[in-house]
GROMACS .gro file of C-alpha atoms in nm:
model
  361
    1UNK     CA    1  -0.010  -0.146   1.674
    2UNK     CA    2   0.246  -0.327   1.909
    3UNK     CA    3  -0.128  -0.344   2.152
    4UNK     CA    4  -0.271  -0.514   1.849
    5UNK     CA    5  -0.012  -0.761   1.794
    6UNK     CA    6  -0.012  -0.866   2.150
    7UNK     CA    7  -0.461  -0.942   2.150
    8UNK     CA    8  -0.395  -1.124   1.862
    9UNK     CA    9  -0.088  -1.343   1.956
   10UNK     CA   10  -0.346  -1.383   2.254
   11UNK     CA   11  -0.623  -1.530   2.021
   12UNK     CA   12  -0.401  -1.748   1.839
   13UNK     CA   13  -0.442  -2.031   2.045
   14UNK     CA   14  -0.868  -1.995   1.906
   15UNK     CA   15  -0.763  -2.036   1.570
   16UNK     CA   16  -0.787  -2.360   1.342
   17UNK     CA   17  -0.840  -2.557   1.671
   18UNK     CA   18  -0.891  -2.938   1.619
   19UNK     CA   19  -1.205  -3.053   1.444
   20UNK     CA   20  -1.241  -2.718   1.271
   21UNK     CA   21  -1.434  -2.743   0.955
   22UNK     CA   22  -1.205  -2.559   0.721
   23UNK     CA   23  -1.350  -2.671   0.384
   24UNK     CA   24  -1.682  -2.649   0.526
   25UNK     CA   25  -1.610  -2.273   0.554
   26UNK     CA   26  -1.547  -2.230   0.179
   27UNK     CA   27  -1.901  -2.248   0.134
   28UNK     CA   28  -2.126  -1.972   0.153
   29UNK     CA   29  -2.477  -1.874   0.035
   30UNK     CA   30  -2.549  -1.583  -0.171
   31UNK     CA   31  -2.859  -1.341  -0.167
   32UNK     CA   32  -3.085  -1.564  -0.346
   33UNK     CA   33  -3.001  -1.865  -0.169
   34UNK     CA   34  -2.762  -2.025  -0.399
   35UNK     CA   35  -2.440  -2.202  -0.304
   36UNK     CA   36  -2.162  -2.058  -0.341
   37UNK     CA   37  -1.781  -2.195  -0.358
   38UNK     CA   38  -1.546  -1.919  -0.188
   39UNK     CA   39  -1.244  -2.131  -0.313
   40UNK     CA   40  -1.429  -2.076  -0.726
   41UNK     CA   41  -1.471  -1.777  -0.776
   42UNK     CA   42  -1.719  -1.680  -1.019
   43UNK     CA   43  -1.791  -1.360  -1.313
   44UNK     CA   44  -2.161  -1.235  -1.339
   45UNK     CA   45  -2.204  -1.560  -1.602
   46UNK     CA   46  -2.138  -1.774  -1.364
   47UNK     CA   47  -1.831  -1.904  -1.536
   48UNK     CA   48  -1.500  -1.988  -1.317
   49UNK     CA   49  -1.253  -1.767  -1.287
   50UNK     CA   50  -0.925  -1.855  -1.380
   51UNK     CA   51  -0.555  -1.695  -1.310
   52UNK     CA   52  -0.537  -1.624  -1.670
   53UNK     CA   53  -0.812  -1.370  -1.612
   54UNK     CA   54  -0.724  -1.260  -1.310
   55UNK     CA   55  -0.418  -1.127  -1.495
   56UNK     CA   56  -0.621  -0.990  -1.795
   57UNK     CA   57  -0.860  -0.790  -1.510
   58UNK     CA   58  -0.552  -0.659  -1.382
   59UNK     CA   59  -0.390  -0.558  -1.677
   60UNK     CA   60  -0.701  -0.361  -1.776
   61UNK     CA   61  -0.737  -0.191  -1.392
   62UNK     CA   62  -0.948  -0.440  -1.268
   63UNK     CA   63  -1.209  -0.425  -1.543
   64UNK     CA   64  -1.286  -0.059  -1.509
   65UNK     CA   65  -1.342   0.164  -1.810
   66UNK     CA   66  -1.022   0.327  -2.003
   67UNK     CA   67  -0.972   0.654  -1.801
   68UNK     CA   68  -0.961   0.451  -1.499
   69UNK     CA   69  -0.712   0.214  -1.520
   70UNK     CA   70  -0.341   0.294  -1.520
   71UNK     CA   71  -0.114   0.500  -1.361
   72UNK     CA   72  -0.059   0.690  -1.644
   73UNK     CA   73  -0.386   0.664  -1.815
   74UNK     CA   74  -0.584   1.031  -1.873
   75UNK     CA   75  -0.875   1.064  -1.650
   76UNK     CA   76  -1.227   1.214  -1.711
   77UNK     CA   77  -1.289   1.545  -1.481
   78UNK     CA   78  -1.624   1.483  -1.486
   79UNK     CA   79  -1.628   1.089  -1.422
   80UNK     CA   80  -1.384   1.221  -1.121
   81UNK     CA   81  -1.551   1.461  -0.975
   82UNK     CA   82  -1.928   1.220  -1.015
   83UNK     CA   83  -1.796   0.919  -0.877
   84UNK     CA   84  -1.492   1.012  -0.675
   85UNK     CA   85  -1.646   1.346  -0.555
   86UNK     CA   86  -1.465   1.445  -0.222
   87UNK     CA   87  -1.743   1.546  -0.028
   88UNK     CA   88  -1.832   1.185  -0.003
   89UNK     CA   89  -1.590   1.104   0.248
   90UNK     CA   90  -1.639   1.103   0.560
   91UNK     CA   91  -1.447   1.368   0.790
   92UNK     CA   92  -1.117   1.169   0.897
   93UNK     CA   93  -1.093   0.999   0.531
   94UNK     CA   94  -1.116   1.405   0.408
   95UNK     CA   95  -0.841   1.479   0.629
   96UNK     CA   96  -0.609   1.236   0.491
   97UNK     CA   97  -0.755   1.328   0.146
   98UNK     CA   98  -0.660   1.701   0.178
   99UNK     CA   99  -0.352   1.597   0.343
  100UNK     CA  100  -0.230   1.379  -0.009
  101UNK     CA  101  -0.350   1.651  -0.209
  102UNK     CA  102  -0.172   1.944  -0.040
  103UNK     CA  103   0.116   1.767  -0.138
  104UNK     CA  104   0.026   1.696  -0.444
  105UNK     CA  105   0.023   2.082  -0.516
  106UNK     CA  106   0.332   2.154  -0.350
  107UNK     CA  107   0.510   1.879  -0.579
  108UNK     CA  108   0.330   2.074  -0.882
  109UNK     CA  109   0.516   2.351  -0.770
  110UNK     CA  110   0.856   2.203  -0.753
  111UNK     CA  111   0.819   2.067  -1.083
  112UNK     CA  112   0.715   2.382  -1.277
  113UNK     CA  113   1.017   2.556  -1.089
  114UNK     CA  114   1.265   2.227  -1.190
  115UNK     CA  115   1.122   2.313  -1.592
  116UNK     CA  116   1.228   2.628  -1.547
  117UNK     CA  117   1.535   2.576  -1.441
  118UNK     CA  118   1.597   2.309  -1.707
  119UNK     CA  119   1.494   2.599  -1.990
  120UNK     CA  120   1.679   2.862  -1.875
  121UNK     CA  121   2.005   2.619  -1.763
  122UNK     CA  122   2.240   2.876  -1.839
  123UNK     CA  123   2.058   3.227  -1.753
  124UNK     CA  124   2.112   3.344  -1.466
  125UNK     CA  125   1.854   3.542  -1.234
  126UNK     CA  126   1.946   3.860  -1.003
  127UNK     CA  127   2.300   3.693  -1.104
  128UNK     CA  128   2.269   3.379  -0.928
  129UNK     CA  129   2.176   3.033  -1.092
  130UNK     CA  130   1.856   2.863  -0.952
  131UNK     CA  131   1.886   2.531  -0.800
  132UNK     CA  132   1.675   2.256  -0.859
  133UNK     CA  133   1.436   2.244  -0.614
  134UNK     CA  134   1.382   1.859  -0.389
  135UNK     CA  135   1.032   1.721  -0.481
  136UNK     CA  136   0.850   1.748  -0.112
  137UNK     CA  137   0.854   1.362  -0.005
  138UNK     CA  138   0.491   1.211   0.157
  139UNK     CA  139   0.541   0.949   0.412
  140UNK     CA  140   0.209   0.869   0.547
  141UNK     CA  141   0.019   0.567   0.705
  142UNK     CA  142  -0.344   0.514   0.653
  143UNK     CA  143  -0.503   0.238   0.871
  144UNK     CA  144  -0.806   0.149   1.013
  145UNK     CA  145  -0.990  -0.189   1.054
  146UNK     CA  146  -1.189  -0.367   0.801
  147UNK     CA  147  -1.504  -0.151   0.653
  148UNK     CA  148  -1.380   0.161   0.751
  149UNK     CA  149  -1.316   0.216   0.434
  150UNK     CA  150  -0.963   0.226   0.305
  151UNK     CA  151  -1.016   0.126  -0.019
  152UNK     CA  152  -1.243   0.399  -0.045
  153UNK     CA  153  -1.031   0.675   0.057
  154UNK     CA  154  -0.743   0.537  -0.137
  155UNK     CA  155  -0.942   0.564  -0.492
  156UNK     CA  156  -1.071   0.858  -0.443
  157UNK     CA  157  -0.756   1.072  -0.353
  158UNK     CA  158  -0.587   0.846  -0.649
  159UNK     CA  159  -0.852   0.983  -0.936
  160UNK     CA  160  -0.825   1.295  -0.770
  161UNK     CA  161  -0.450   1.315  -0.800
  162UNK     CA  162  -0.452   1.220  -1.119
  163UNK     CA  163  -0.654   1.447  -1.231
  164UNK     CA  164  -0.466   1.768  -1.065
  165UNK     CA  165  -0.145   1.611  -1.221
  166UNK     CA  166  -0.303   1.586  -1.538
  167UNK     CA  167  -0.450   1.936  -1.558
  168UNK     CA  168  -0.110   2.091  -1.474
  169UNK     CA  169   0.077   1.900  -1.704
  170UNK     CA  170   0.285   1.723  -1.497
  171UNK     CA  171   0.477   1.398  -1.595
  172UNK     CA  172   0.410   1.241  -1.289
  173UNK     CA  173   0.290   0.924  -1.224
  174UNK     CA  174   0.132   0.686  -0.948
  175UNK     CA  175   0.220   0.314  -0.871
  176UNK     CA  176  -0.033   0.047  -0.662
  177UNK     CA  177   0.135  -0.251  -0.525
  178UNK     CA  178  -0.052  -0.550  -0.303
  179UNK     CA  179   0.181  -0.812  -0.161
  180UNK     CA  180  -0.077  -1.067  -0.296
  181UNK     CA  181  -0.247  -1.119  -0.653
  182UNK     CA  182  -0.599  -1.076  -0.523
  183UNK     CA  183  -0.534  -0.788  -0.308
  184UNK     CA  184  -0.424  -0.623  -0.607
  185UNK     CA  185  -0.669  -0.731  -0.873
  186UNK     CA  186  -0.938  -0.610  -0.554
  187UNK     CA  187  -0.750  -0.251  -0.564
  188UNK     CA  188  -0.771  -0.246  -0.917
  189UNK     CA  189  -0.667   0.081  -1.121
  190UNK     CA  190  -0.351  -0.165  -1.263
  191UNK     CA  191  -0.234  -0.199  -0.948
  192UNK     CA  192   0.073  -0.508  -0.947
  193UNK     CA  193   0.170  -0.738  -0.720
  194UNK     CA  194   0.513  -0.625  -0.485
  195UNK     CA  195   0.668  -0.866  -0.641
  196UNK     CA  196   0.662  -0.810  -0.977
  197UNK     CA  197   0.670  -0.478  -0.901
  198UNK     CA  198   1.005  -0.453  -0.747
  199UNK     CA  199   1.149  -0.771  -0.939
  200UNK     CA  200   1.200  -0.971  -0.570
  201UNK     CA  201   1.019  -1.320  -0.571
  202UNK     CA  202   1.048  -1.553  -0.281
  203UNK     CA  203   1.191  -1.874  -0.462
  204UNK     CA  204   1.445  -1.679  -0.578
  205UNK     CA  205   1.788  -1.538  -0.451
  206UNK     CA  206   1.746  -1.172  -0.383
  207UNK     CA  207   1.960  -0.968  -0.588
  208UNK     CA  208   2.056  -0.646  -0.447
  209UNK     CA  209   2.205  -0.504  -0.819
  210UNK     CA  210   2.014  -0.607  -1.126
  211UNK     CA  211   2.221  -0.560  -1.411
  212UNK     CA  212   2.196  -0.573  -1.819
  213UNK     CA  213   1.782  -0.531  -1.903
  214UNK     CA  214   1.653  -0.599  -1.579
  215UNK     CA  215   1.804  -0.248  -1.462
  216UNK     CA  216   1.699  -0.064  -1.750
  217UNK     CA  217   1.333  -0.245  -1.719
  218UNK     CA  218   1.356  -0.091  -1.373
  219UNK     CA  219   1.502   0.214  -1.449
  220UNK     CA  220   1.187   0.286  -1.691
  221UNK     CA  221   0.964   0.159  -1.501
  222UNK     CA  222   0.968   0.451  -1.186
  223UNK     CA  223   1.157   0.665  -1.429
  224UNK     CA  224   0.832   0.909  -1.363
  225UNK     CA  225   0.710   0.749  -1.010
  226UNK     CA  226   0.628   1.024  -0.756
  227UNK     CA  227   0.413   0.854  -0.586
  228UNK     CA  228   0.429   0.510  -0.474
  229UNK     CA  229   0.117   0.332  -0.298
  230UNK     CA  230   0.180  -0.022  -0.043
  231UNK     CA  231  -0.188  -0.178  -0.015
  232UNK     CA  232  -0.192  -0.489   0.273
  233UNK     CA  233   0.053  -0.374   0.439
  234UNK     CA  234   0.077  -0.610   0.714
  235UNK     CA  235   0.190  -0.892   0.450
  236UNK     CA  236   0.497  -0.684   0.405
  237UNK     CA  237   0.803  -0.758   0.598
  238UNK     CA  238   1.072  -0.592   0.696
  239UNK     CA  239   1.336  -0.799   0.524
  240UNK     CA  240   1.116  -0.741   0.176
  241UNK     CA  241   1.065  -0.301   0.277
  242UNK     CA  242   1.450  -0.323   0.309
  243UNK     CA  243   1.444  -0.467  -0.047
  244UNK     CA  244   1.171  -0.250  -0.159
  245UNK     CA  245   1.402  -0.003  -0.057
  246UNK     CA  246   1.753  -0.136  -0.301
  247UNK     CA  247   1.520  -0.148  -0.538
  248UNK     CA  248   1.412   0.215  -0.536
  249UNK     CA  249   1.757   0.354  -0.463
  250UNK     CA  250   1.888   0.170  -0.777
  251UNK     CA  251   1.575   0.289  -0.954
  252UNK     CA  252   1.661   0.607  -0.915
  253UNK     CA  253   2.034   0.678  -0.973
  254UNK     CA  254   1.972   0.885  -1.247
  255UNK     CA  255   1.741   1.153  -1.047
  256UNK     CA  256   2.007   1.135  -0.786
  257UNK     CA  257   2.283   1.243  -1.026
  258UNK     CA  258   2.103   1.503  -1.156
  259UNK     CA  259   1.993   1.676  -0.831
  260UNK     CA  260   2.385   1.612  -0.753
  261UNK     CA  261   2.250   1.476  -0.425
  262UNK     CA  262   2.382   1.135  -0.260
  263UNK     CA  263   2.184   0.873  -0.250
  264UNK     CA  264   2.324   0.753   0.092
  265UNK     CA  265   2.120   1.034   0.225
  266UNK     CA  266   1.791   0.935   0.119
  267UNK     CA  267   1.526   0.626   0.110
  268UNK     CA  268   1.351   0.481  -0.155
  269UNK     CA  269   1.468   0.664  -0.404
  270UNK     CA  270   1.342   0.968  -0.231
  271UNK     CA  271   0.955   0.854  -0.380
  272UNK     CA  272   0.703   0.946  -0.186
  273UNK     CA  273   0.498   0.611  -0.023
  274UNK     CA  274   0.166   0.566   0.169
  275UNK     CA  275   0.134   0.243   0.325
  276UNK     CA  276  -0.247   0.131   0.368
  277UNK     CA  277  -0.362  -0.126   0.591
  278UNK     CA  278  -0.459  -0.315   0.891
  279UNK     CA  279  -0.157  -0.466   1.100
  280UNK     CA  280  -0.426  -0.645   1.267
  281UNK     CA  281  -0.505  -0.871   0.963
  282UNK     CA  282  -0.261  -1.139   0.868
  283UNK     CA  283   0.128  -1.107   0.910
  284UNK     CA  284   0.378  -1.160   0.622
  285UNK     CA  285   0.490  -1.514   0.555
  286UNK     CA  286   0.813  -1.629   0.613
  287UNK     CA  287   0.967  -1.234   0.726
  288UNK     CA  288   0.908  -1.061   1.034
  289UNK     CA  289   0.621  -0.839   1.093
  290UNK     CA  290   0.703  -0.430   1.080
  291UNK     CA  291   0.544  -0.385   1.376
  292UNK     CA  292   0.671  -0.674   1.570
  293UNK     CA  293   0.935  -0.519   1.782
  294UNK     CA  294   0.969  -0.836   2.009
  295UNK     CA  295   1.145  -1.084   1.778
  296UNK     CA  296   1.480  -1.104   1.791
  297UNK     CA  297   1.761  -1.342   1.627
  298UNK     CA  298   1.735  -1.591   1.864
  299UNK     CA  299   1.384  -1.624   1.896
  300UNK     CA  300   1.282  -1.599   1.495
  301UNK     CA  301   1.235  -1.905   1.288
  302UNK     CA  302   1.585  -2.088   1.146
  303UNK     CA  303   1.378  -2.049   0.802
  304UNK     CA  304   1.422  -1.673   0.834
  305UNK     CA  305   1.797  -1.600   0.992
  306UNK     CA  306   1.948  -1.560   0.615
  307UNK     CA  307   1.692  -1.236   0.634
  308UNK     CA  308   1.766  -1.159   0.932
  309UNK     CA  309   2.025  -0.832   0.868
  310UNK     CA  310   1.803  -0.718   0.613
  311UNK     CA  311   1.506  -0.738   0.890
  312UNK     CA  312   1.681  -0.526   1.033
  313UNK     CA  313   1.760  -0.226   0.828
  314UNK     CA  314   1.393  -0.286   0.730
  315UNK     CA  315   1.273  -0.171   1.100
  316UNK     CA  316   1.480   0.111   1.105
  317UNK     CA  317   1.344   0.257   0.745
  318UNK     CA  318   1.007   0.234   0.900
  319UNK     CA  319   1.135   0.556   1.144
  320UNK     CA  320   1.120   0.762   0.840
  321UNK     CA  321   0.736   0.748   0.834
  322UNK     CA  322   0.599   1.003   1.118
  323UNK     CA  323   0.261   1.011   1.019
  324UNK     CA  324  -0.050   0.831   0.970
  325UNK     CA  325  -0.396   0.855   0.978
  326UNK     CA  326  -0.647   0.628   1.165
  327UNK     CA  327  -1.009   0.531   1.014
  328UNK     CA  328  -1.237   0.423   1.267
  329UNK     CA  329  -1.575   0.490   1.165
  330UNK     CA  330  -1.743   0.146   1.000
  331UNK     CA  331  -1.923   0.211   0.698
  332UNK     CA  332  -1.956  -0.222   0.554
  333UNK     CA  333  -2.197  -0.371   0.695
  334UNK     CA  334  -2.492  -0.097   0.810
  335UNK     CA  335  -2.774  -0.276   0.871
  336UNK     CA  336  -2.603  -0.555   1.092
  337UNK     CA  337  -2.349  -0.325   1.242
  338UNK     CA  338  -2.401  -0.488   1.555
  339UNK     CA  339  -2.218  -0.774   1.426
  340UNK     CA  340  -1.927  -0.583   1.320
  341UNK     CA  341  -1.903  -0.381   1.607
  342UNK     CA  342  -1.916  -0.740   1.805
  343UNK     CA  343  -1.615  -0.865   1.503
  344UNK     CA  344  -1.424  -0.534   1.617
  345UNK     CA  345  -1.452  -0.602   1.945
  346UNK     CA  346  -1.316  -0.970   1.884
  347UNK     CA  347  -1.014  -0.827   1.732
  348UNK     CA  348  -0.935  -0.594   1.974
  349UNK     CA  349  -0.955  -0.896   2.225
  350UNK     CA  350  -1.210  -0.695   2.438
  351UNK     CA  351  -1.546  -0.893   2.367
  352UNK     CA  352  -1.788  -0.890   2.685
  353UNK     CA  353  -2.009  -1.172   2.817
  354UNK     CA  354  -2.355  -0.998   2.725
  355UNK     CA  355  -2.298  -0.811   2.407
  356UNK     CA  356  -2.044  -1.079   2.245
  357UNK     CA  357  -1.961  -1.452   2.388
  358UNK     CA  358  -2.384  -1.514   2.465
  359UNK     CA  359  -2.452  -1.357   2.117
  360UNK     CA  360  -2.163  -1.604   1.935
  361UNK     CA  361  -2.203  -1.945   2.129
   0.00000   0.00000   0.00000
């Protein structure tokens, strides 16, 4: 990642240079040769798309049928296993599958032994008490460059999850954040914005403690989270995961009390989280990047020095993810995959004279 950051702090300088065209790039031409505004976006009518229903898409899971939408909407085996069938995937997005759904059956298992132990509160076994047992916590990264198919993965193992949660009879739910409104209306499955999802907005003064309804809104709202999902990662700062974070441990006081644990030990709320992404894509807007290990006080913006001790403790929660998962074979763009093998290359700041800069000029 940090290799990344460096090619493309490298290419900035090729970027928006003087005389660039940028409204002339809003226009594109479809399959049929029509014209096509990029900045007016269109439904299969033809009619403009407005916020208003971008919001209503949203709200249904971005137009997709009633079992698909969200996170704790019932899902249809057989629509499942048709359209999200496993087998599909190619072998590194299986792995990361497999790996999401392993621990999807170990937290099955530590919630049929918490029932338990909530029905029989005052039995005793072999004249002992039984202990709740700590939900097994997922920390995973899954990357990989545009086209290699994310998105993909990320559905699949979400219907999929669903579904085993559902069979088992588990109260157990999955959220979908985007940092942006179109990243999550393209994720669909009523994924929200981060935002609105943790209740921290940009114009306004963060608020470490909500209070009154805002706490109890929050307080329902992950009261049956297990699983939290961070699509676009690389718009995320580290000031806002450090939020993200105060949210969650707020969030989660009650779950904390009860498992007579302290919260002090623990991030997020102890929720599991996959964070999905390309750190090679854009970086987050007015916060510092969580890969960018270079920045320091001195050298970051004056717009950003009030987040600067919350940057901080934002870098250091990163630690607590150890694994990810890297995508690298392309599957967009098959029949001009020279092209986005050329694109790749470009990115990775490694084009060559034949193959790329005699091919682009």
């Amino acid at each position: 990642i940090q290799k990344e950051l460096q090619a493309l702090r490298a290419a900035q300088q090729w970027v928006n240079q003087e005389g660039w065209d940028a409204a002339g790039e809003a226009n594109a031409v479809d399959p049929n040769g029509v014209d096509v505004d990029l900045r007016a976006p269109t439904d299969v009518d033809g009619r403009t798309l407005t916020w208003d229903d971008v919001r209503s898409q949203l709200a249904k899971g971005a137009g997709l049928s009633s079992h698909d939408s969200s996170g704790g909407a019932r899902v249809d085996e057989a629509v499942v296993m048709a359209d999200y069938a496993l087998d599909k995937l190619d072998p590194t997005q299986r792995v990361f599958a497999d790996r999401v759904l392993d621990w999807g059956r170990e937290l099955v298992s530590a919630f049929n032994h918490n029932t338990t132990v909530r029905n029989q509160k005052h039995k005793k076994k072999n004249g002992k008490s039984q202990k709740l047992r700590r939900v097994p916590v997922l920390r995973s990264y899954l990357g990989g460059s545009a086209g290699s198919g994310k998105s993909t993965t990320l559905r699949t193992v979400l219907q999929h999850l669903r579904l085993l949660f559902q069979k088992e009879g588990i109260d157990a739910t999955v959220e979908l954040t985007a940092y942006t409104g179109v990243a999550a209306f393209n994720i669909g499955f009523g994924a929200k914005t981060a935002c609105s999802a943790f209740n921290i907005f940009p114009s306004a003064k963060f608020q470490k403690e909500l209070k009154g309804d805002q706490f109890r809104g929050l307080e329902k709202q992950w009261e049956n989270v297990v699983l939290l999902i961070v699509d676009e990662v690389s718009f995320i700062g580290r000031a806002f995961f450090y939020r993200m974070h105060c949210r969650l441990q707020q969030a989660k006081r009650g779950y904390f009390a009860e498992m007579g644990r302290d919260p002090d030990d623990f991030h997020f709320g102890d929720i599991s989280i996959i964070l999905v992404g390309d750190f090679g894509q854009l970086e987050p807007i007015n916060d510092v990047s969580l890969c960018d290990d270079e920045t320091t006080f001195n050298t970051c913006p004056k717009s950003i020095w009030n987040l600067w001790g919350h940057a901080q403790a934002g870098r250091h929660l990163l630690d607590s993810f150890k694994e990810a998962i890297m995508l690298t074979r392309i599957h967009r763009s098959k029949h001009d995959l020279w092209w986005t093998q050329s694109c790749s290359r470009f990115r990775d700041f490694v084009m060559t004279y034949k193959d790329d800069y005699m091919t682009w000029r």
